[in-house]
Coordinates of N, CA, C and O in Angstrom, one line a residue:
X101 N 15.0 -4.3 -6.2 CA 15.1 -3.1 -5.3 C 16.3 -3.4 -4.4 O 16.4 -4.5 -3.8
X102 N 17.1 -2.7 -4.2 CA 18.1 -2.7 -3.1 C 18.0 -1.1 -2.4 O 17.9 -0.1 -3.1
X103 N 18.2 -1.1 -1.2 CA 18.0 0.2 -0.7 C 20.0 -0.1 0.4 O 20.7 -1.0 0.7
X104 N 20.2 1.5 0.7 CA 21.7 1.5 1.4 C 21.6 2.7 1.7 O 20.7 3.4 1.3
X105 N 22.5 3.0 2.5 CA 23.0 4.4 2.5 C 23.7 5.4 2.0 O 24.9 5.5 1.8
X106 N 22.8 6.0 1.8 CA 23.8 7.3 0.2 C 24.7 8.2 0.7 O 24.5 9.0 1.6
X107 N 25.9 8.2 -0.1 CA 27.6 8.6 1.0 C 27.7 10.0 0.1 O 28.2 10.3 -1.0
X108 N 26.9 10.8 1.2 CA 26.9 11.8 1.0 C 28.5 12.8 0.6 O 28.4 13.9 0.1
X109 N 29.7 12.2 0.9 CA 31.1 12.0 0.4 C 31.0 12.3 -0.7 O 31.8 13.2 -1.0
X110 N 30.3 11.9 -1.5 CA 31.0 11.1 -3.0 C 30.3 12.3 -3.6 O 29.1 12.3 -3.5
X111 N 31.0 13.3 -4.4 CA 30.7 14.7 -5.2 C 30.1 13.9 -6.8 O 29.2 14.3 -7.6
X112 N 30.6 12.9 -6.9 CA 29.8 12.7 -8.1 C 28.4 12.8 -9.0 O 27.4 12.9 -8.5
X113 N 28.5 12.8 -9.8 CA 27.1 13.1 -10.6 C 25.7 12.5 -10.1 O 25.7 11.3 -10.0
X114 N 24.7 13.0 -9.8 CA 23.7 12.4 -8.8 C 23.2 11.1 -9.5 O 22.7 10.2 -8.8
X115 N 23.3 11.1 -10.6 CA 23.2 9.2 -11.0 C 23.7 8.2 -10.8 O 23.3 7.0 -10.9
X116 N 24.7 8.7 -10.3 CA 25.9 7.5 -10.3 C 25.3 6.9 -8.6 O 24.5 7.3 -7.9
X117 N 26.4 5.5 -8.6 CA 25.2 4.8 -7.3 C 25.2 5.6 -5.8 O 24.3 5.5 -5.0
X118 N 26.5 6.5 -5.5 CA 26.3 7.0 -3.9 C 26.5 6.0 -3.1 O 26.0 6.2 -1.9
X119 N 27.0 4.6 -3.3 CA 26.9 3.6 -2.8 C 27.6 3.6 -1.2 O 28.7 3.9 -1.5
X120 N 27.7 3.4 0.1 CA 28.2 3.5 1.1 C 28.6 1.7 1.1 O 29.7 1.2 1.4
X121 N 27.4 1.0 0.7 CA 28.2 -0.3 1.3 C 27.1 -0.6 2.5 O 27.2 -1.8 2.9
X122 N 26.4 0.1 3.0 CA 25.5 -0.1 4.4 C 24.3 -0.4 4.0 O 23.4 0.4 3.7
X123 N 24.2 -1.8 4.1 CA 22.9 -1.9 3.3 C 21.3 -1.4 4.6 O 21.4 -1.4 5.8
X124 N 20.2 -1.1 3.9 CA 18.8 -1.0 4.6 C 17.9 -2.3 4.4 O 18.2 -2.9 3.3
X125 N 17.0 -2.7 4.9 CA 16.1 -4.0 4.4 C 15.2 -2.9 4.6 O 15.2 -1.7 4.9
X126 N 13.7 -4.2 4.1 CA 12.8 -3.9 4.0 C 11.7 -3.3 5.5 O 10.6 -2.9 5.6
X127 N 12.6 -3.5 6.4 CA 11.9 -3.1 8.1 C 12.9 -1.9 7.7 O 12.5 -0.7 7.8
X128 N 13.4 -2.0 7.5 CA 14.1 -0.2 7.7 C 13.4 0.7 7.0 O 13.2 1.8 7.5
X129 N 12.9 0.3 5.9 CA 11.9 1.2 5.0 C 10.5 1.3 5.3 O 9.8 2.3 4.9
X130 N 10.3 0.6 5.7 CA 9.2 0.3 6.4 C 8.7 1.0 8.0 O 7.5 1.3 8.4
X131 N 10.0 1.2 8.9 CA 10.1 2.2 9.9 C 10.0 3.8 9.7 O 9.6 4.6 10.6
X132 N 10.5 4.0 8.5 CA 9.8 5.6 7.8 C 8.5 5.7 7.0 O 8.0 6.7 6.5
X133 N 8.2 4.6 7.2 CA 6.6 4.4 6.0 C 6.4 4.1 4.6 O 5.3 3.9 4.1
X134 N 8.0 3.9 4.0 CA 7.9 3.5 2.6 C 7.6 1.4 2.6 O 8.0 0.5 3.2
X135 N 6.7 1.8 1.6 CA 5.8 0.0 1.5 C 6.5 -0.2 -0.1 O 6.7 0.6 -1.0
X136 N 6.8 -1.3 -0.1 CA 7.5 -1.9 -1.5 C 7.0 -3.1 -1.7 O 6.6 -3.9 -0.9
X137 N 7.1 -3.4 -2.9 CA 6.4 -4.4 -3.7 C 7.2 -5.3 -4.7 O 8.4 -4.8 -4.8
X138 N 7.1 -6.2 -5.3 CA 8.1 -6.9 -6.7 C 6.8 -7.4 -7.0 O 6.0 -8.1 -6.3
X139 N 6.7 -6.9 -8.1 CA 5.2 -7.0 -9.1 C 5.7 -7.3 -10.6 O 6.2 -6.5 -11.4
X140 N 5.5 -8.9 -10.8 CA 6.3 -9.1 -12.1 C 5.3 -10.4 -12.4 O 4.3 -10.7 -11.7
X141 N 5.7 -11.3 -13.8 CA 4.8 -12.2 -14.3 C 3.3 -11.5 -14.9 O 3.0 -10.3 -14.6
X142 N 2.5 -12.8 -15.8 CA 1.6 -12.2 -16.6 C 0.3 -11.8 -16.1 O -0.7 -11.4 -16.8
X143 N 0.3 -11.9 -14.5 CA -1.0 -11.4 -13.8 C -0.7 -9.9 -12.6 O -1.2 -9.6 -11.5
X144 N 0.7 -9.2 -13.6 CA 1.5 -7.9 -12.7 C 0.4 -6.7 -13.1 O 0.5 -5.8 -12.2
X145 N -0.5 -6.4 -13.8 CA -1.3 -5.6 -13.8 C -2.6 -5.8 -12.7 O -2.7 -4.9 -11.8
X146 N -3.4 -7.0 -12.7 CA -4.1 -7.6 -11.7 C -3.6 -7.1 -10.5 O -4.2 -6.3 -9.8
X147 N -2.0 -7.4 -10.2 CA -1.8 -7.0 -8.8 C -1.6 -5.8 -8.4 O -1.6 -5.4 -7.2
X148 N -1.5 -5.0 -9.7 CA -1.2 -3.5 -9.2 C -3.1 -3.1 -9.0 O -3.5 -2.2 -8.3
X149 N -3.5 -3.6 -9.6 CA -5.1 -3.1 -10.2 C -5.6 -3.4 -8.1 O -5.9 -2.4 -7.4
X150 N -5.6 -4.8 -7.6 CA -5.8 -4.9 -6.2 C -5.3 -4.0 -5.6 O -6.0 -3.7 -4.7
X151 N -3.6 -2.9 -5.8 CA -3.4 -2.4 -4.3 C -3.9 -1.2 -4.9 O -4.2 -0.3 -4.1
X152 N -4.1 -1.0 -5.9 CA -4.8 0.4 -6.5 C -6.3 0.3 -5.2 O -6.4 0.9 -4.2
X153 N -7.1 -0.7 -5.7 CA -8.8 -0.9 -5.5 C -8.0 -0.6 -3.2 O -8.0 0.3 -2.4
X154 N -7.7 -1.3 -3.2 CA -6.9 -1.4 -1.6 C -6.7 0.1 -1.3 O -7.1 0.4 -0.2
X155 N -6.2 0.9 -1.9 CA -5.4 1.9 -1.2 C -6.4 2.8 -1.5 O -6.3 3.8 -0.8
X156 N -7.3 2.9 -2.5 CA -8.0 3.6 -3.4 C -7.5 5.0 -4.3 O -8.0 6.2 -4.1
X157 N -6.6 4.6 -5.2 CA -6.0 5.2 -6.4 C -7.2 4.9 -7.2 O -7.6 3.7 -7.2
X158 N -7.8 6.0 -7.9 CA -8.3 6.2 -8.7 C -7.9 6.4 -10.3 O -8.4 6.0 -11.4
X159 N -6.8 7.2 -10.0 CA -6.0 7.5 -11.1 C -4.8 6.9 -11.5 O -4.1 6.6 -10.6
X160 N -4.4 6.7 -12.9 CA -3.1 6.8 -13.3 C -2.6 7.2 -14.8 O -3.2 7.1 -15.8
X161 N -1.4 7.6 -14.4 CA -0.5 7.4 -15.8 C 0.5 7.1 -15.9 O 0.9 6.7 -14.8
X162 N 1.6 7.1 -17.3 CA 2.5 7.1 -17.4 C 3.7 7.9 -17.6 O 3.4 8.9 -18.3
X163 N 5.3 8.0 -17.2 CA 6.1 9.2 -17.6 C 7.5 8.5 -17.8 O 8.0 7.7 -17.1
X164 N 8.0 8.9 -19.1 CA 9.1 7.9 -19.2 C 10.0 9.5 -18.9 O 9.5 10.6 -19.1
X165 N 11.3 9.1 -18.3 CA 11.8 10.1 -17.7 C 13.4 9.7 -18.8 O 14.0 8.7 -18.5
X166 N 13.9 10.5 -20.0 CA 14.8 10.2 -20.6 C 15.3 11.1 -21.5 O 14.4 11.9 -22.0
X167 N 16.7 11.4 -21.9 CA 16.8 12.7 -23.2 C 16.2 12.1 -24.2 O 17.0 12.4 -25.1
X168 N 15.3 11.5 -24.9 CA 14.8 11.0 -26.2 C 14.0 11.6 -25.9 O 13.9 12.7 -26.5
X169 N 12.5 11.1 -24.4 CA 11.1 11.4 -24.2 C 11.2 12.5 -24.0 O 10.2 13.2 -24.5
X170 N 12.2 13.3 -23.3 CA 12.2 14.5 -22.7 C 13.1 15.6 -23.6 O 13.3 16.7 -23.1
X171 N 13.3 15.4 -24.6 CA 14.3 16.6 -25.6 C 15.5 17.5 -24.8 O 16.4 17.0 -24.2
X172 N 15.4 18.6 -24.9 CA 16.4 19.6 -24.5 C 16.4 19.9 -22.3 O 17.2 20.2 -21.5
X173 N 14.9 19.5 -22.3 CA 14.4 19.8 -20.8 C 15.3 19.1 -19.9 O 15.8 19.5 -18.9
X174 N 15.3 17.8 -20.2 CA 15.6 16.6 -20.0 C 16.6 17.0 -18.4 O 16.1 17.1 -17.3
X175 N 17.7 17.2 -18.5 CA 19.4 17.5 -17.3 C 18.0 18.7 -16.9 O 17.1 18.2 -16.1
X176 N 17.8 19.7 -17.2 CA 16.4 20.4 -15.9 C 16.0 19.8 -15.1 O 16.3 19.8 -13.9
X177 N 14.9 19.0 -15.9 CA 13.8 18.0 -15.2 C 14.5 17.3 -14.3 O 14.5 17.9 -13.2
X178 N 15.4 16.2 -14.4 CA 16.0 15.7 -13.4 C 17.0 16.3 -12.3 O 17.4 15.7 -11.4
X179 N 17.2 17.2 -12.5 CA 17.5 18.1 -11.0 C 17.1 18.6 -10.8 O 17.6 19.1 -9.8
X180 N 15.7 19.2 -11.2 CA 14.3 19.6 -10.2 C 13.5 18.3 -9.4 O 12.6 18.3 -8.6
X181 N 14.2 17.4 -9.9 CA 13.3 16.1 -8.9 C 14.5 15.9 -8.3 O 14.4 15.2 -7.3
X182 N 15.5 16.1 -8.6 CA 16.7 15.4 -7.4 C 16.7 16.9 -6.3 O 17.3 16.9 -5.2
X183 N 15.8 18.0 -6.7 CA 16.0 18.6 -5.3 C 14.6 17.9 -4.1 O 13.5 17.5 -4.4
X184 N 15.3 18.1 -2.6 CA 14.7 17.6 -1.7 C 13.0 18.2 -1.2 O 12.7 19.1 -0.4
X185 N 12.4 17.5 -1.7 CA 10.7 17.9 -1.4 C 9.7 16.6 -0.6 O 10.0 15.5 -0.2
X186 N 8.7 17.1 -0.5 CA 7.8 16.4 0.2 C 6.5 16.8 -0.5 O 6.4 17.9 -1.0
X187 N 5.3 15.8 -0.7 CA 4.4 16.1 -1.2 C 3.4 15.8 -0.4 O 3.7 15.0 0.4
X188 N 2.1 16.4 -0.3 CA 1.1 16.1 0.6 C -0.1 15.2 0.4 O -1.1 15.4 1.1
X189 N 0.1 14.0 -0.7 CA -0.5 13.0 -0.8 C 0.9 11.9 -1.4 O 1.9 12.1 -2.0
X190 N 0.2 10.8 -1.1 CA 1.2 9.5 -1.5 C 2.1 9.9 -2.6 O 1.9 11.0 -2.9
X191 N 3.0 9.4 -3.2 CA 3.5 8.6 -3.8 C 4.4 8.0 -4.3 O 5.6 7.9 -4.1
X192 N 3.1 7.4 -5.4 CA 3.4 5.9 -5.9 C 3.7 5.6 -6.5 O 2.9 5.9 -7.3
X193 N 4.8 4.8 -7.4 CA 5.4 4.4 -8.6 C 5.6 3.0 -8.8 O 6.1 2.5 -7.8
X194 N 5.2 2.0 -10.0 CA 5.9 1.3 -10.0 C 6.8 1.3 -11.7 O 6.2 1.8 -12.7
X195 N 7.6 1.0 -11.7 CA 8.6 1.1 -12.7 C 8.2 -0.1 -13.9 O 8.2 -1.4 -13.8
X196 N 8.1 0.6 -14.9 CA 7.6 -0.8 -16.2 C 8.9 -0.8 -16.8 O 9.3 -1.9 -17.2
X197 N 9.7 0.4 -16.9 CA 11.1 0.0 -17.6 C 12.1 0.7 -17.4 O 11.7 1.8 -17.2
X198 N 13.8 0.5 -17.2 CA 14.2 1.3 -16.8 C 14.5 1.1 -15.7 O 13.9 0.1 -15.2
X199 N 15.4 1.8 -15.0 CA 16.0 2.0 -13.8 C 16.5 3.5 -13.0 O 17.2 4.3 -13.6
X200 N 16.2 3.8 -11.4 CA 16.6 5.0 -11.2 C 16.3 4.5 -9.7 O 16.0 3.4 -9.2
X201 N 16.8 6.0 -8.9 CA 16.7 5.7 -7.5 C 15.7 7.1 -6.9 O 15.5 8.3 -7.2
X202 N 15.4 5.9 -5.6 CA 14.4 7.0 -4.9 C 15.7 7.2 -3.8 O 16.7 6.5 -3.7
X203 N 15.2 8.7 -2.9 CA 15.9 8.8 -1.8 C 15.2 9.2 -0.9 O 14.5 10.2 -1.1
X204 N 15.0 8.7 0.4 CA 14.4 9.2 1.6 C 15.1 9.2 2.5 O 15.9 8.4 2.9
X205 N 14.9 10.6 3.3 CA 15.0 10.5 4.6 C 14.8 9.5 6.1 O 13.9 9.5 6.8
X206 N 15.6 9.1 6.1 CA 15.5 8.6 7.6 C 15.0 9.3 8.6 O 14.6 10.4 8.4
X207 N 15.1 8.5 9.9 CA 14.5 8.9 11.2 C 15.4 10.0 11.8 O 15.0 11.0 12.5
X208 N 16.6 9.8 11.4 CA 18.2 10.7 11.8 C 18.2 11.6 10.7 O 18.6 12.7 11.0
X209 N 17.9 11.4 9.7 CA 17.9 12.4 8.6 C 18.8 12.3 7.8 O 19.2 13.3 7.3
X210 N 19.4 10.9 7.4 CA 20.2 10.5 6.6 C 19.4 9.7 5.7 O 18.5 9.0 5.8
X211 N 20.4 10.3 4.4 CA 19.3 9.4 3.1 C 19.7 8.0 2.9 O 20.9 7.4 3.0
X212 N 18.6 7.5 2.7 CA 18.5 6.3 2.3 C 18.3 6.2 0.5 O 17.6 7.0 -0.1
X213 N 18.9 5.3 -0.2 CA 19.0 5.3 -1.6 C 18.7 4.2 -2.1 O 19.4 3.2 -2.2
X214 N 17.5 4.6 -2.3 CA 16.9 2.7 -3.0 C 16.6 3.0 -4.5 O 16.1 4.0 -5.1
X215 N 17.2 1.6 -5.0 CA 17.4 1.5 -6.4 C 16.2 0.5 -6.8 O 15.7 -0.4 -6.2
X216 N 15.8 1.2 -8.0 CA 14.2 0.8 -8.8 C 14.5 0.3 -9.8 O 15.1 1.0 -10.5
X217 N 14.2 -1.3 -10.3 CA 14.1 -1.6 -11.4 C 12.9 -2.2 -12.4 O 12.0 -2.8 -11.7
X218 N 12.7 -2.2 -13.2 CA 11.5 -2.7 -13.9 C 11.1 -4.0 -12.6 O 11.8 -4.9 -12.1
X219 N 9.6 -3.5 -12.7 CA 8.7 -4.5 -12.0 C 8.9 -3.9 -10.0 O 8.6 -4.6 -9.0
X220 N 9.2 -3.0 -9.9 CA 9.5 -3.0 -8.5 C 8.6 -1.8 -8.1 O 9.0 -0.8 -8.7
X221 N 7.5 -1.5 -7.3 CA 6.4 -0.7 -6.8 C 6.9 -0.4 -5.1 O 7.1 -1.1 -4.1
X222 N 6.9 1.3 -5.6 CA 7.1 1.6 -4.2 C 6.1 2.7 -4.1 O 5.8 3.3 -5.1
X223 N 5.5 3.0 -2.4 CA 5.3 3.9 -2.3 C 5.7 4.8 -1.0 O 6.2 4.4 0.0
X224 N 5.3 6.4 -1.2 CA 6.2 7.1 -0.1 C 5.2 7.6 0.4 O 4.3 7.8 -0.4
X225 N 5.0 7.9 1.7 CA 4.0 8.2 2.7 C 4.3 10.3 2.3 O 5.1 11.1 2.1
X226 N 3.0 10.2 2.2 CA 2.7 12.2 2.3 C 3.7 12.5 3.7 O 3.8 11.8 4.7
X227 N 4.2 13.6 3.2 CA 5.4 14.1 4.1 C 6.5 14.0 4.1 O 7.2 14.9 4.5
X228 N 7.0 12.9 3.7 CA 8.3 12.1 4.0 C 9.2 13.5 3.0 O 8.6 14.4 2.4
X229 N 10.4 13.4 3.2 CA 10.9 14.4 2.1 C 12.0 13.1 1.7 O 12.7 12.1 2.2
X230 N 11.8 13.8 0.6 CA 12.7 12.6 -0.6 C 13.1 12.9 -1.9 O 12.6 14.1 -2.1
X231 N 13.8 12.4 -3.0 CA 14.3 13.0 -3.9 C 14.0 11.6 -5.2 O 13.5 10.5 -4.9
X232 N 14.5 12.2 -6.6 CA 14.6 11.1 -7.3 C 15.3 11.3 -8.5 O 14.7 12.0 -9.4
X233 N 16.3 10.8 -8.8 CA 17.2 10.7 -10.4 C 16.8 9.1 -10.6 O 16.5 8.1 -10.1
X234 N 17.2 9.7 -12.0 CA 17.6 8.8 -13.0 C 18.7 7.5 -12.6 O 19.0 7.5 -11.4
X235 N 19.2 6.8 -13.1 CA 20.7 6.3 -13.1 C 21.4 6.9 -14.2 O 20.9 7.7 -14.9
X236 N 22.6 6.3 -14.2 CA 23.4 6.5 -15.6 C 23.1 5.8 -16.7 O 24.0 5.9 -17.6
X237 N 22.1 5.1 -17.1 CA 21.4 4.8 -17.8 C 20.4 5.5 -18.6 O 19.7 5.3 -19.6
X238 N 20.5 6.4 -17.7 CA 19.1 8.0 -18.2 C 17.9 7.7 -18.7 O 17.3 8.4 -19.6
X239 N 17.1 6.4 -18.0 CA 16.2 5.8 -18.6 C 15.3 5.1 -17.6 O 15.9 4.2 -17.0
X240 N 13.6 5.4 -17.0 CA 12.9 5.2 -16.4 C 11.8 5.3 -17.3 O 11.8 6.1 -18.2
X241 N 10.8 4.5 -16.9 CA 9.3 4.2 -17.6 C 8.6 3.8 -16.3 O 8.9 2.8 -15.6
X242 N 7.6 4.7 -16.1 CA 7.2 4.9 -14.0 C 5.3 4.5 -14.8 O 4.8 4.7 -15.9
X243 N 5.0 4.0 -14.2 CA 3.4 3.9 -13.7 C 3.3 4.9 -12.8 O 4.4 5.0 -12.2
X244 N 2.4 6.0 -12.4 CA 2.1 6.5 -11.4 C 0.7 6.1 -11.2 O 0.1 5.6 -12.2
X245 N -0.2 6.3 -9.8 CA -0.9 6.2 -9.3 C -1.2 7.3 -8.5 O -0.3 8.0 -8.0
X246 N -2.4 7.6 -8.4 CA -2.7 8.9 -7.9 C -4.4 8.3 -6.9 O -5.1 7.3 -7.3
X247 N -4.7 8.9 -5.9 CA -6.0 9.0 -4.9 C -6.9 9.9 -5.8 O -8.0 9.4 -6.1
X248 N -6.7 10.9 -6.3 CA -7.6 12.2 -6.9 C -7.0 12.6 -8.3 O -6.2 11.7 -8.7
X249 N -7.2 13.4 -9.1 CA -6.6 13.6 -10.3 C -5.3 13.6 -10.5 O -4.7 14.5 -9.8
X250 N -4.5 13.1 -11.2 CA -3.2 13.2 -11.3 C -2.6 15.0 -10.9 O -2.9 16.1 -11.3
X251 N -1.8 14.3 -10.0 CA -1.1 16.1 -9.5 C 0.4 15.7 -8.8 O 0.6 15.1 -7.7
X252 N 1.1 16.2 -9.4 CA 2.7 16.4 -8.6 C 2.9 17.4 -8.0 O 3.0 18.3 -8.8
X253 N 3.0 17.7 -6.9 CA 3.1 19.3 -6.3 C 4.4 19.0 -5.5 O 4.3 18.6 -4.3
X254 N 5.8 19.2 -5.9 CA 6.3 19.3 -4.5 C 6.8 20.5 -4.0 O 7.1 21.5 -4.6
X255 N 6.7 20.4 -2.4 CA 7.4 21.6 -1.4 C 9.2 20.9 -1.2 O 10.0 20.0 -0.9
X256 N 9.0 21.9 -1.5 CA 10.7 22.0 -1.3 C 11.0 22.4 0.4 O 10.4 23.1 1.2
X257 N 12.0 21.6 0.5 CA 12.4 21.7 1.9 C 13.7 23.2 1.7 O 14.4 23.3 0.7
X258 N 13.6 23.7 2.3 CA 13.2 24.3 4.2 C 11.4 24.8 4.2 O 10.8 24.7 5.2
X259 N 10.9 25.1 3.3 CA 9.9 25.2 3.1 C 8.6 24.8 3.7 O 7.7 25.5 4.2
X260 N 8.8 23.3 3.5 CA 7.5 23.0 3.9 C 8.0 22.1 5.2 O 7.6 21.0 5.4
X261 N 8.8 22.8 6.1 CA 9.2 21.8 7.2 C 7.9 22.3 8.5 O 7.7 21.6 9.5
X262 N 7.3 23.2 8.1 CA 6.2 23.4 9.3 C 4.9 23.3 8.6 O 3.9 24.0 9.0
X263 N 4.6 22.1 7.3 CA 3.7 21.8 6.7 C 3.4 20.7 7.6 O 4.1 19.9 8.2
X264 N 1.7 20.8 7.3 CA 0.8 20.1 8.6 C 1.0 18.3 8.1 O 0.9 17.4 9.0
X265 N 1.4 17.9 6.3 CA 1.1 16.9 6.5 C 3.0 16.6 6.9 O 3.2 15.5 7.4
X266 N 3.9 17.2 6.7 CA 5.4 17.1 7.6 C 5.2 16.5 8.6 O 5.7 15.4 8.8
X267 N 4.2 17.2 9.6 CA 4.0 17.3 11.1 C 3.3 15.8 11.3 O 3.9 15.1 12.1
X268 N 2.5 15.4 10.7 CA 1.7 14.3 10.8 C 2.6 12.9 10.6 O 2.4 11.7 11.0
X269 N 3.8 13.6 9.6 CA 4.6 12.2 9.4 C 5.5 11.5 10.2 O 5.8 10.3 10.4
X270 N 6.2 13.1 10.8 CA 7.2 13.1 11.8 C 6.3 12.2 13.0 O 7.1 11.5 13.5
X271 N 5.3 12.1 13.4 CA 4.6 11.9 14.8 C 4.5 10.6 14.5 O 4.4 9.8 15.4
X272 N 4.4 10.1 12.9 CA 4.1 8.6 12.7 C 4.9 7.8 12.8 O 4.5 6.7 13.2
X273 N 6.5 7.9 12.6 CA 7.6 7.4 12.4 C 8.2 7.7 14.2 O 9.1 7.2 14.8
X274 N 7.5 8.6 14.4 CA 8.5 8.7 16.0 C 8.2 7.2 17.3 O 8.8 7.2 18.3

């Protein structure tokens, strides 16, 4: 995982890195509510299986995000998740293969761009608004984790900026 500042400058293809050079640590991510993990070696299921039982995820599955797994949809799918939304429960990913980036909002409202690679578990607090591509590699294999039945719902921002769990997140981070 490396997280930085995404240079909002750079017109290029949303895969490519957006790299600014300004790096974030883990207290930076941490001050918006995202919790990160490095979950690797032959007892990496065990550990995900603990923050599952810990956080109480019930559910999961898997989604490999790629033009092979994904056919013709594929350039769709990934700029409907690279638009900016917020969902009203967690989440959680950790990545089994592959590589891609999450984006969150900061406290200022500047994205942050943390890059995911096999073995790296993050998760994003309900509310946060955030985004997510692929790399130039066009290739992710995600674990998801879910509290209740598997469900992706996101609100798209301007939308859900007067949504209650928005409001709840904004008050956590302030």
């Amino acid at each position: 995982m490396r997280a930085y500042i995404y240079d909002i400058e750079d017109k290029s293809d949303q895969r490519a890195p957006h790299d600014t050079g300004i790096e974030k640590s883990l207290t930076d991510l941490e001050k918006v509510g995202v919790l990160y993990w490095k979950i690797d070696g032959p007892d990496a299921l065990q550990k995900i299986d603990a923050i599952a039982k810990e956080r109480q995820y019930k559910n999961r599955d898997q989604i490999v995000v790629s033009p092979e797994a994904m056919g013709a949809i594929y350039e769709e799918k990934v700029k409907s998740f690279f638009a900016e939304h917020l969902h009203e429960d967690e989440e959680i990913r950790f990545i089994v293969d592959g590589s891609g980036y999450f984006d969150v909002r900061d406290q200022k409202d500047v994205w942050i761009r943390i890059y995911m690679e096999k073995g790296d578990m993050i998760i994003l607090p309900s509310g946060i608004y955030h985004r997510f591509t692929t790399d130039t590699r066009n290739y992710i294999k995600a674990m998801r984790l879910f509290k209740e039945d598997p469900l992706w719902t996101p609100i798209n921002r301007p939308l859900a900026d007067d949504n209650k769990y928005r409001t709840e997140y904004i008050k956590s981070i302030s």
